[in-house]
Short mmCIF file of C-alpha atoms and ligand atoms in Angstrom, two decimals:
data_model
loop_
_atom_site.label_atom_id
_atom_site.label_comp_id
_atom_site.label_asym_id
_atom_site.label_seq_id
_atom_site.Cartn_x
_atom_site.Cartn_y
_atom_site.Cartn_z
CA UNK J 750 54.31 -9.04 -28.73
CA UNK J 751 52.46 -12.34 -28.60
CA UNK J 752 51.19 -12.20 -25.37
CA UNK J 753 51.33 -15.33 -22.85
CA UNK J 754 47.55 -15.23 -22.93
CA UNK J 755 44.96 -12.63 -23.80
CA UNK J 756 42.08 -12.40 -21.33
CA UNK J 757 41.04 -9.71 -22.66
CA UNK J 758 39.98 -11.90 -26.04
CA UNK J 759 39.48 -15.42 -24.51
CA UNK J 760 36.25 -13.40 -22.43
CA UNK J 761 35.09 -10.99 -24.95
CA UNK J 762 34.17 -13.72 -27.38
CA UNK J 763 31.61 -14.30 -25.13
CA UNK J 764 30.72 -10.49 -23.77
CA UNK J 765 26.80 -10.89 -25.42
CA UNK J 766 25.77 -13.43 -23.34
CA UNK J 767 28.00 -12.35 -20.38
CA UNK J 768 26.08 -9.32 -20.44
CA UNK J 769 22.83 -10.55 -20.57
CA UNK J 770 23.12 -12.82 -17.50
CA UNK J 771 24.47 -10.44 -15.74
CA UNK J 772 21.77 -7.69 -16.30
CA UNK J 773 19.43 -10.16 -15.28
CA UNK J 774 21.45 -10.82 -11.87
CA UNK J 775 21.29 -7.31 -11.45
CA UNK J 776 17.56 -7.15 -12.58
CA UNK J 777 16.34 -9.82 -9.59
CA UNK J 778 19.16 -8.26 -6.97
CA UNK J 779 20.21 -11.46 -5.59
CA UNK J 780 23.96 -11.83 -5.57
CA UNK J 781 24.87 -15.09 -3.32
CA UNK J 782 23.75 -19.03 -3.48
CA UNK J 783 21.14 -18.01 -6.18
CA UNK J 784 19.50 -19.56 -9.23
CA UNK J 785 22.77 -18.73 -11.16
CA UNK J 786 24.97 -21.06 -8.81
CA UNK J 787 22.11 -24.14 -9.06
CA UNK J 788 22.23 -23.86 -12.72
CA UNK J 789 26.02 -24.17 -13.22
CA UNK J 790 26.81 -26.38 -10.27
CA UNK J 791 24.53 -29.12 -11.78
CA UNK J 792 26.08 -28.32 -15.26
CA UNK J 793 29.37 -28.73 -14.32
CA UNK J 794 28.95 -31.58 -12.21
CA UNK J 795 26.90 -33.36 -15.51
CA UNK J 796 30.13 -32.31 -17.26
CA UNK J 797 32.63 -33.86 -14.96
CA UNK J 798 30.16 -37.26 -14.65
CA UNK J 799 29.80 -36.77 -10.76
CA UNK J 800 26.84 -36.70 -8.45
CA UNK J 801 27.79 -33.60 -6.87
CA UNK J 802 29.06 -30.13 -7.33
CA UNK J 803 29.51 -27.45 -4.77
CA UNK J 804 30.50 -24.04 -5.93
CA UNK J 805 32.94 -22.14 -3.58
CA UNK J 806 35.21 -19.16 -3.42
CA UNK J 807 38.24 -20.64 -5.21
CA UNK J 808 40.85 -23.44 -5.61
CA UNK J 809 42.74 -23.17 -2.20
CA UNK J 810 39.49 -23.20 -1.00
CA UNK J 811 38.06 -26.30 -2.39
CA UNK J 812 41.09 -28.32 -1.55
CA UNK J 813 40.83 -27.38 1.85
CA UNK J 814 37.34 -28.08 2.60
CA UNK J 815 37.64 -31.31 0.84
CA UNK J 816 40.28 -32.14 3.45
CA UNK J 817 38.47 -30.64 6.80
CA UNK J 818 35.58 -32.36 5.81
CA UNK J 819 37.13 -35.90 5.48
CA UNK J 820 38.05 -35.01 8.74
CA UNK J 821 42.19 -35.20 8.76
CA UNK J 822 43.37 -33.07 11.36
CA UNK J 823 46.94 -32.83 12.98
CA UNK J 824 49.43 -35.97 12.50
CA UNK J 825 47.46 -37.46 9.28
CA UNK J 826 50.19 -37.02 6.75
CA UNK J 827 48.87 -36.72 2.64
CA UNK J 828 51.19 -37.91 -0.36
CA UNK J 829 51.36 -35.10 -2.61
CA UNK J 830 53.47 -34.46 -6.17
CA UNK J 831 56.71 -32.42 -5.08
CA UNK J 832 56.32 -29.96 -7.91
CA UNK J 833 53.01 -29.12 -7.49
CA UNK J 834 51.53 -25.42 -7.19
CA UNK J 835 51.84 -24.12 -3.72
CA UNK J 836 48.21 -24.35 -3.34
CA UNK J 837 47.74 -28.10 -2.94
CA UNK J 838 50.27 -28.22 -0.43
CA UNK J 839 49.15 -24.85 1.60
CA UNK J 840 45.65 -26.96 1.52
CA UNK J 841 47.12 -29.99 3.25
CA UNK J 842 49.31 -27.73 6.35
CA UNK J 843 46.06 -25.03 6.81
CA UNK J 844 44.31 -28.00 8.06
CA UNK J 845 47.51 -29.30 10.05
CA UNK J 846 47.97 -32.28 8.38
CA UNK J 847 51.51 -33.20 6.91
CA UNK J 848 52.48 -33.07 3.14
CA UNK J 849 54.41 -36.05 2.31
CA UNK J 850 56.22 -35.45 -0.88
CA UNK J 851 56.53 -37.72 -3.56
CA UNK J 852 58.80 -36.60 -7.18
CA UNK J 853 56.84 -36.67 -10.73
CA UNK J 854 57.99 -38.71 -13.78
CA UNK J 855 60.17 -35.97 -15.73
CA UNK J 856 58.48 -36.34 -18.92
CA UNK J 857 54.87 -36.06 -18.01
CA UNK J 858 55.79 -33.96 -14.79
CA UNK J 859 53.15 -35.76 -13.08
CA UNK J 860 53.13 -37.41 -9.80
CA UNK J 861 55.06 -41.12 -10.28
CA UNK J 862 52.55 -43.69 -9.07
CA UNK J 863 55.52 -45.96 -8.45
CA UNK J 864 57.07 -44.28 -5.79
CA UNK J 865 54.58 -43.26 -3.93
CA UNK J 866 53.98 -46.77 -2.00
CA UNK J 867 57.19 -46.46 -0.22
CA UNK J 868 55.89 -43.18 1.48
CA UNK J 869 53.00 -44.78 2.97
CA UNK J 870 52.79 -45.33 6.85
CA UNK J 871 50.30 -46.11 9.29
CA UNK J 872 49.43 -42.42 9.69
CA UNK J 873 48.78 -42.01 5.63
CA UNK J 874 45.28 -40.67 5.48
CA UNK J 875 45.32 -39.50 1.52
CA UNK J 876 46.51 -39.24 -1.85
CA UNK J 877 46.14 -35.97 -3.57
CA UNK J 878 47.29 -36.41 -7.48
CA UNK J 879 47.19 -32.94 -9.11
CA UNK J 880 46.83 -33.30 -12.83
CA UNK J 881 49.37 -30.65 -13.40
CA UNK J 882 49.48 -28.45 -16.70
CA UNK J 883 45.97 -29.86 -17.83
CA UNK J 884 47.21 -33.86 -17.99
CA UNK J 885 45.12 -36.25 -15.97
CA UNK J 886 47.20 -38.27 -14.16
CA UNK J 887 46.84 -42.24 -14.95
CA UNK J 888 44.74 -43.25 -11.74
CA UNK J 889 44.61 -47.28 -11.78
CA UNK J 890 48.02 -47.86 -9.67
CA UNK J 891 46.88 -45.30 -7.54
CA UNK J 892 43.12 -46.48 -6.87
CA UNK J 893 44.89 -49.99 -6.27
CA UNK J 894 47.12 -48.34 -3.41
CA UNK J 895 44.02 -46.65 -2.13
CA UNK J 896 42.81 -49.79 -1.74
CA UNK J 897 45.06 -51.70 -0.40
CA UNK J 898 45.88 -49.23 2.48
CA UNK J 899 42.51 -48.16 2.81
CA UNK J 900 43.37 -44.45 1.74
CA UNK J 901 41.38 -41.47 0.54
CA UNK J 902 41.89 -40.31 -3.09
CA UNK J 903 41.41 -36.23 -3.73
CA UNK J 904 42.14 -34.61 -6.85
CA UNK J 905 43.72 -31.10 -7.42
CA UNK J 906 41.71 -30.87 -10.52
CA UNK J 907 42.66 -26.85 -11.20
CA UNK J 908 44.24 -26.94 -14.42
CA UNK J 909 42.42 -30.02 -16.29
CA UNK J 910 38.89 -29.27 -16.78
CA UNK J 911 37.82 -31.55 -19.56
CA UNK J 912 40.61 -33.48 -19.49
CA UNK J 913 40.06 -37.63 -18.69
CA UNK J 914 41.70 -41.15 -18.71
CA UNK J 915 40.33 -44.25 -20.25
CA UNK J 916 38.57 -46.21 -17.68
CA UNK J 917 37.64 -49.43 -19.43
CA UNK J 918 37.03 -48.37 -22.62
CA UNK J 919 35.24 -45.12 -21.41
CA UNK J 920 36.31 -41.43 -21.49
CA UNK J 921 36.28 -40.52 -17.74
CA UNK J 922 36.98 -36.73 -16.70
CA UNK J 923 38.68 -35.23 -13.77
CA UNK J 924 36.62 -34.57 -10.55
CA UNK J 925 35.07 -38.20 -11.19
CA UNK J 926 38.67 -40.05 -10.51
CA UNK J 927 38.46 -39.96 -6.44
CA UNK J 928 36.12 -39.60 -4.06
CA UNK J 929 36.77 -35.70 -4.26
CA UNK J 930 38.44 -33.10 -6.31
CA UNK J 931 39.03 -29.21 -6.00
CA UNK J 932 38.81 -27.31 -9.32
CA UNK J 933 39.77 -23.35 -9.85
CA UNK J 934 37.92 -20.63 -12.01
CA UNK J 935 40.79 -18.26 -11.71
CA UNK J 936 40.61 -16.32 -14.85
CA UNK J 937 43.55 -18.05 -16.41
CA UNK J 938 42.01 -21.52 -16.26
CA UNK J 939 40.91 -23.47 -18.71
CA UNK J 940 37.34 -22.45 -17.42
CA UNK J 941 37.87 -19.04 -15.94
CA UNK J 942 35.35 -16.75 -14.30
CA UNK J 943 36.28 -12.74 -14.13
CA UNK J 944 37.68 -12.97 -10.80
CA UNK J 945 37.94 -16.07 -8.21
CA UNK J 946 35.67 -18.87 -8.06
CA UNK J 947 36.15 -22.82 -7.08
CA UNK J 948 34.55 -25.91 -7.02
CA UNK J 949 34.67 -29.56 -4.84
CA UNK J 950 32.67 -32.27 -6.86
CA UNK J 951 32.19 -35.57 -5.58
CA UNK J 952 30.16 -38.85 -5.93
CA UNK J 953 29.85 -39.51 -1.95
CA UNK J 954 26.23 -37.89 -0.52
CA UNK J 955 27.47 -37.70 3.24
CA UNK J 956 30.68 -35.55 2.35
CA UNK J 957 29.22 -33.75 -0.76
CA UNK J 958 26.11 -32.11 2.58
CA UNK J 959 29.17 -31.73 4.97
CA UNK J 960 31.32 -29.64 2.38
CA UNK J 961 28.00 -27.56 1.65
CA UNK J 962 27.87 -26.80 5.28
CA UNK J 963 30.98 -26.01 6.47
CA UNK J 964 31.65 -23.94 3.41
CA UNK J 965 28.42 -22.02 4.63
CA UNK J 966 29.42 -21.04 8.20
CA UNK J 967 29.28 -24.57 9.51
CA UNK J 968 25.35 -24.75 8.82
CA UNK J 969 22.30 -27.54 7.13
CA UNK J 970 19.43 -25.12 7.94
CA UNK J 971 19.47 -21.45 8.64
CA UNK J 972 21.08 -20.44 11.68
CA UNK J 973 21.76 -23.92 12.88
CA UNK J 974 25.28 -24.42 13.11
CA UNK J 975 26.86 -27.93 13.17
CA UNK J 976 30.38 -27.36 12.00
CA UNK J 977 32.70 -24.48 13.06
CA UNK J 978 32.75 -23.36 9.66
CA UNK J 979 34.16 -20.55 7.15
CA UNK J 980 32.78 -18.43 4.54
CA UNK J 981 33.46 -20.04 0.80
CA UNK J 982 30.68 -19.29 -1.94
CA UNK J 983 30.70 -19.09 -5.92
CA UNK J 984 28.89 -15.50 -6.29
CA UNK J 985 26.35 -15.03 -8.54
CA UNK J 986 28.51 -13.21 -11.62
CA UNK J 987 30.82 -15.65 -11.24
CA UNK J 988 28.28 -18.50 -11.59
CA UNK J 989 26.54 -16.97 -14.82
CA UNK J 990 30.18 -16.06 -16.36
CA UNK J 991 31.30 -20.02 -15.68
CA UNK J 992 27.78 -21.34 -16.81
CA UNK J 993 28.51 -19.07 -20.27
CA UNK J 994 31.83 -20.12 -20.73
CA UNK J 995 31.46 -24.28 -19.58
CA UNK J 996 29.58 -24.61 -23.00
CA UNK J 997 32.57 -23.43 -25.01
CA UNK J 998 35.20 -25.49 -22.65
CA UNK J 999 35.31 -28.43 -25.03
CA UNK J 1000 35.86 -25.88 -28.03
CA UNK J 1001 38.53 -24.18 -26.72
CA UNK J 1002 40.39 -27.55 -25.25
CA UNK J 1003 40.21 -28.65 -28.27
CA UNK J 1004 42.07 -25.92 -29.79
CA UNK J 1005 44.69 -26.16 -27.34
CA UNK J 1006 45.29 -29.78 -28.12
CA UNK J 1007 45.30 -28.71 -31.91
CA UNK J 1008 48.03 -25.89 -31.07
CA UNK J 1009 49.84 -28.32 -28.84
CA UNK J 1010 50.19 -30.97 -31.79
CA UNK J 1011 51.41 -28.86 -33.85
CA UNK J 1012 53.99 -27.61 -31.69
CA UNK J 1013 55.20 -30.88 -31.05
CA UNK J 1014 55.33 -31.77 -34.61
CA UNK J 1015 57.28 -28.81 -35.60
CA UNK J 1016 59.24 -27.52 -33.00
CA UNK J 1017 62.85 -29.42 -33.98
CA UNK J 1018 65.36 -27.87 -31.98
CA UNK J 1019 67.80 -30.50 -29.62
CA UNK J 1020 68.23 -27.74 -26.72
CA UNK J 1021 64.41 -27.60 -25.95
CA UNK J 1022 62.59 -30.96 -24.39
CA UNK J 1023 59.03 -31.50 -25.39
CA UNK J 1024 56.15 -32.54 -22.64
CA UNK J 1025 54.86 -36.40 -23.34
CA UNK J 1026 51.45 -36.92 -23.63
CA UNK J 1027 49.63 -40.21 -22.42
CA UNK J 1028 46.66 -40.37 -25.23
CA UNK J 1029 44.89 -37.25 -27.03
CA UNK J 1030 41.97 -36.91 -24.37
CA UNK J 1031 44.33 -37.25 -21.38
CA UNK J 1032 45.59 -33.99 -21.92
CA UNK J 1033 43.62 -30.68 -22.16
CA UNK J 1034 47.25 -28.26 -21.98
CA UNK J 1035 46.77 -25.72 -19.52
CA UNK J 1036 50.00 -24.62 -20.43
CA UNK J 1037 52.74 -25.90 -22.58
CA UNK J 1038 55.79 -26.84 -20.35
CA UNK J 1039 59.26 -27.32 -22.55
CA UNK J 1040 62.53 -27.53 -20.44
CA UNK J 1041 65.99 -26.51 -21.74
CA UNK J 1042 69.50 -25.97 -19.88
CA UNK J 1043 69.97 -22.40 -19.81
CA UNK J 1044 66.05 -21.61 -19.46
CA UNK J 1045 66.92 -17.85 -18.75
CA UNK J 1046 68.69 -17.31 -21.41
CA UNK J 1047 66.36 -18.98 -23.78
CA UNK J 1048 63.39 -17.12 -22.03
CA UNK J 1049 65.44 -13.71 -22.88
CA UNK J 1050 65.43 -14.84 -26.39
CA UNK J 1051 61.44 -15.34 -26.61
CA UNK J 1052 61.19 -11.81 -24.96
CA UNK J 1053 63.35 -9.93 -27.35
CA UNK J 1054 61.68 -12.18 -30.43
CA UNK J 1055 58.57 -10.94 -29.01
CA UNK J 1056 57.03 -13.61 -27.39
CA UNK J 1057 55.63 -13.67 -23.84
CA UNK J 1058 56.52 -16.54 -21.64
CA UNK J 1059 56.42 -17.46 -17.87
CA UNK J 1060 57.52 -20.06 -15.64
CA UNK J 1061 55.25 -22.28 -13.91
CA UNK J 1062 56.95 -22.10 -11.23
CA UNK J 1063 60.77 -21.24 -10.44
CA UNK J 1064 60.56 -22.72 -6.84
CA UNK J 1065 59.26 -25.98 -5.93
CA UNK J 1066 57.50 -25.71 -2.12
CA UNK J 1067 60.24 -27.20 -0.17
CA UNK J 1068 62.23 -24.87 -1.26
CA UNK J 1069 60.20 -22.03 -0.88
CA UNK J 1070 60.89 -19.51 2.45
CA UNK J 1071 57.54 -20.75 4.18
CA UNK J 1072 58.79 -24.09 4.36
CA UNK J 1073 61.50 -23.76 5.94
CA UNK J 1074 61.92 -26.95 7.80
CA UNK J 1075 62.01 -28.71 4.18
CA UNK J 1076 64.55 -26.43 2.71
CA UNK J 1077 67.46 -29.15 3.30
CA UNK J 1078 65.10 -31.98 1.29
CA UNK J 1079 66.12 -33.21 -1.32
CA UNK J 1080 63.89 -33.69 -4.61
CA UNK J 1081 66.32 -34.03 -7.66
CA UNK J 1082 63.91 -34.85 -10.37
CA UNK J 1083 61.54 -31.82 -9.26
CA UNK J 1084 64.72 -29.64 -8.50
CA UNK J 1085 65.59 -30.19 -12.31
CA UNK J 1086 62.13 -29.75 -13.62
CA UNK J 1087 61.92 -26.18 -11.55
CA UNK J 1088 65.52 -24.78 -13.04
CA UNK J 1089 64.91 -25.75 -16.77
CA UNK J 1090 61.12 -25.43 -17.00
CA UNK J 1091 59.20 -22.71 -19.38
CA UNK J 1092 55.54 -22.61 -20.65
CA UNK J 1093 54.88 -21.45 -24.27
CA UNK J 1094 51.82 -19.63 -25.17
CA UNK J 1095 48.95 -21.20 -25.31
CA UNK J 1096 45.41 -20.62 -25.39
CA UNK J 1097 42.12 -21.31 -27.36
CA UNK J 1098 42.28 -17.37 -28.93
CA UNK J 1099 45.66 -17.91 -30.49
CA UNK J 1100 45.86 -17.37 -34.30
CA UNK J 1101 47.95 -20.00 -36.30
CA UNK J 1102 50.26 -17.04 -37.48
CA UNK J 1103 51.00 -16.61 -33.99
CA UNK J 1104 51.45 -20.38 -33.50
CA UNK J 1105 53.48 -20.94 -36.65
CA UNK J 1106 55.88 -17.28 -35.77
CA UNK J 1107 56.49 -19.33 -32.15
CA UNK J 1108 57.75 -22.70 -33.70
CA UNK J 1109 59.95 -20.43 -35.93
CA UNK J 1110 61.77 -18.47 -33.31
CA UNK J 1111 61.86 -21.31 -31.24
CA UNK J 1112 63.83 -23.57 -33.98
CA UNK J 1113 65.95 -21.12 -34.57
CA UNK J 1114 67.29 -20.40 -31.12
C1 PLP I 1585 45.32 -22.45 -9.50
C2 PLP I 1585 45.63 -23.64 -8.71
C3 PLP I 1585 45.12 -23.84 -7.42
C4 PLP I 1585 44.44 -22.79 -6.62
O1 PLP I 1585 43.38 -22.15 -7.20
P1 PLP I 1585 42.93 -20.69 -6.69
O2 PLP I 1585 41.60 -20.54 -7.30
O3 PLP I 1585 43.93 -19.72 -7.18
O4 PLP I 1585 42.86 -20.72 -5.21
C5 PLP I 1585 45.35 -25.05 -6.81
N1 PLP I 1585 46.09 -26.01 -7.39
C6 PLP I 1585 46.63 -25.84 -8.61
C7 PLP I 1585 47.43 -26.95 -9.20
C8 PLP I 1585 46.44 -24.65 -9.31
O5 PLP I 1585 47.00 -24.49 -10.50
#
């Protein structure tokens, strides 16, 4: 069985010098906002371009501070891409604010910048773009509406790290496109930790200190508490395990994109739809996303061919049983993308035999 993705493989590349920062955690016994957390929150934020990182307990987690701390509360509504994960949306209603959906091209599956100006009203706070399946979304349309309307711009930056746009004539990364972005170290990111783990980055001083306090009980100085504020931190194993791991990331996205290519190259069969790309560095596949009509059927197929597949996702959120009160919405192009969407494997461990046995079965179907 080729499996969707090997953990086990991606991490133990790197077991060595996992194991030696980690003895030395254990050697000084400090566990929380440590040395290990300064070292790769500067890294990472030198990585993404950005003045600021802030380590925290995981995706949901960034998003949702991002959004408390810019202060949108109760009747601020936030455009958001229909087919997003769950998570970006959950982010938006935990802090009371409205979701205002808006439907992705179909062939990049990101959010479509041109329809997103007719959603805009006087209570529009925010744009959230999520650069879903590891493409960064193409940001100039959208930093003109931000503009214009005076809007926020936050990225759900979870499954691109690495990935950037072209920004006259320069390579600029995600969690540098907006004036804040939540990333995720679940261990099936492109930078995964070995259990949960987030980020917020950010250019702007006066949100980056706010962030860093209310993700620390609500306080700048011990025991002096401005914010009513939560628990979120980046432990110290989780730290050392991303700070390992963050030198490889350009290695290992770079081996997706060569898997990727050659996928699209080969794969020649007229029932399975292959993703669009914008440019080579837009894109750092988090997963590979094909869509065909009878998706079960062709998903049965992989499994019995043995090849390990999974579907990200097979319910957009307004259809899910949380959301009740948008179960009657209608969202056609993400409706689509939902029924007749399947990811491939992919991942920086894969062997070409693998790669090449995939294309086969996958031709032949
Ligand atoms: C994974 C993910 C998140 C949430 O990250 P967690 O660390 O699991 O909380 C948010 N948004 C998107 C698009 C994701 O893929």
């Amino acid at each position: 069985m080729i499996k969707f993705l090997d953990l086990e493989k991606i991490n133990n590349r790197f077991r060595d010098e996992i194991d030696s920062r980690i003895k030395t955690i254990l050697d000084k016994g400090w566990y929380l906002q440590g040395e290990e957390n300064e070292i790769f929150t500067k890294n990472f934020a030198q990585y993404c371009g950005t003045k600021h990182c802030i380590g925290v307990a995981n995706g949901l987690d960034a998003l949702n501070l991002i959004i408390k701390a810019m202060g949108f509360t109760a009747g601020d509504e936030i455009i958001v891409p229909a087919n997003t994960y769950i998570a970006s949306i959950l982010a938006i209603t935990q802090n009371g604010c409205t979701p205002v959906l808006v439907e992705p091209d179909i062939n990049t599956y990101n959010i479509n910048p041109d329809l997103i100006e007719e959603k805009i009203t006087s209570r529009t706070k925010a744009i959230m773009v999520v650069h879903l399946y590891g493409q960064a979304v193409q940001m100039e349309k959208i930093w003109d509406l931000a503009k214009k309307y005076n809007l926020k711009v936050i990225e759900d930056s979870a499954q691109a790290h690495g990935a950037g746009i072209n920004v006259e004539g320069e390579i600029k990364r995600v969690g540098n496109l907006s004036d804040a972005s939540g990333f995720s170290f679940y261990p099936g990111k492109n930078l995964g930790c070995m259990g949960d783990g987030g980020a917020v980055t950010t250019n702007d001083d006066e949100l980056a200190q706010k962030i860093k306090a209310i993700a620390n009980y609500g306080s700048d100085r011990k025991y002096h508490h401005i914010y009513k504020g939560v628990n979120s931190r980046l432990d110290e194993i989780q730290a050392a395990v991303l700070d390992v791991k963050l030198k490889y990331l350009d290695k290992d996205n770079q081996r997706r994109r060569e898997i990727s290519k050659y996928y699209r190259e080969n794969i020649k069969n007229k029932k399975i739809i292959l993703p669009e790309t914008y440019n080579e560095h837009s894109h750092v596949w988090h997963v590979f996303v094909v869509r065909t009509k009878e998706r079960d059927k062709f998903q049965q197929y992989l499994s019995d061919n043995g090849i390990q597949t999974i579907i990200h996702y097979p319910t957009p959120p307004h259809k899910q049983e949380c959301y009740k009160e948008w179960n009657n919405l209608s969202f056609p192009i993400t409706e689509e993308i939902h029924k007749t969407i399947i990811s491939l494997p992919i991942s920086p461990v894969m062997t070409d035999e693998e790669v090449k046995k995939i294309v086969e079965v996958v031709n032949k179907y």
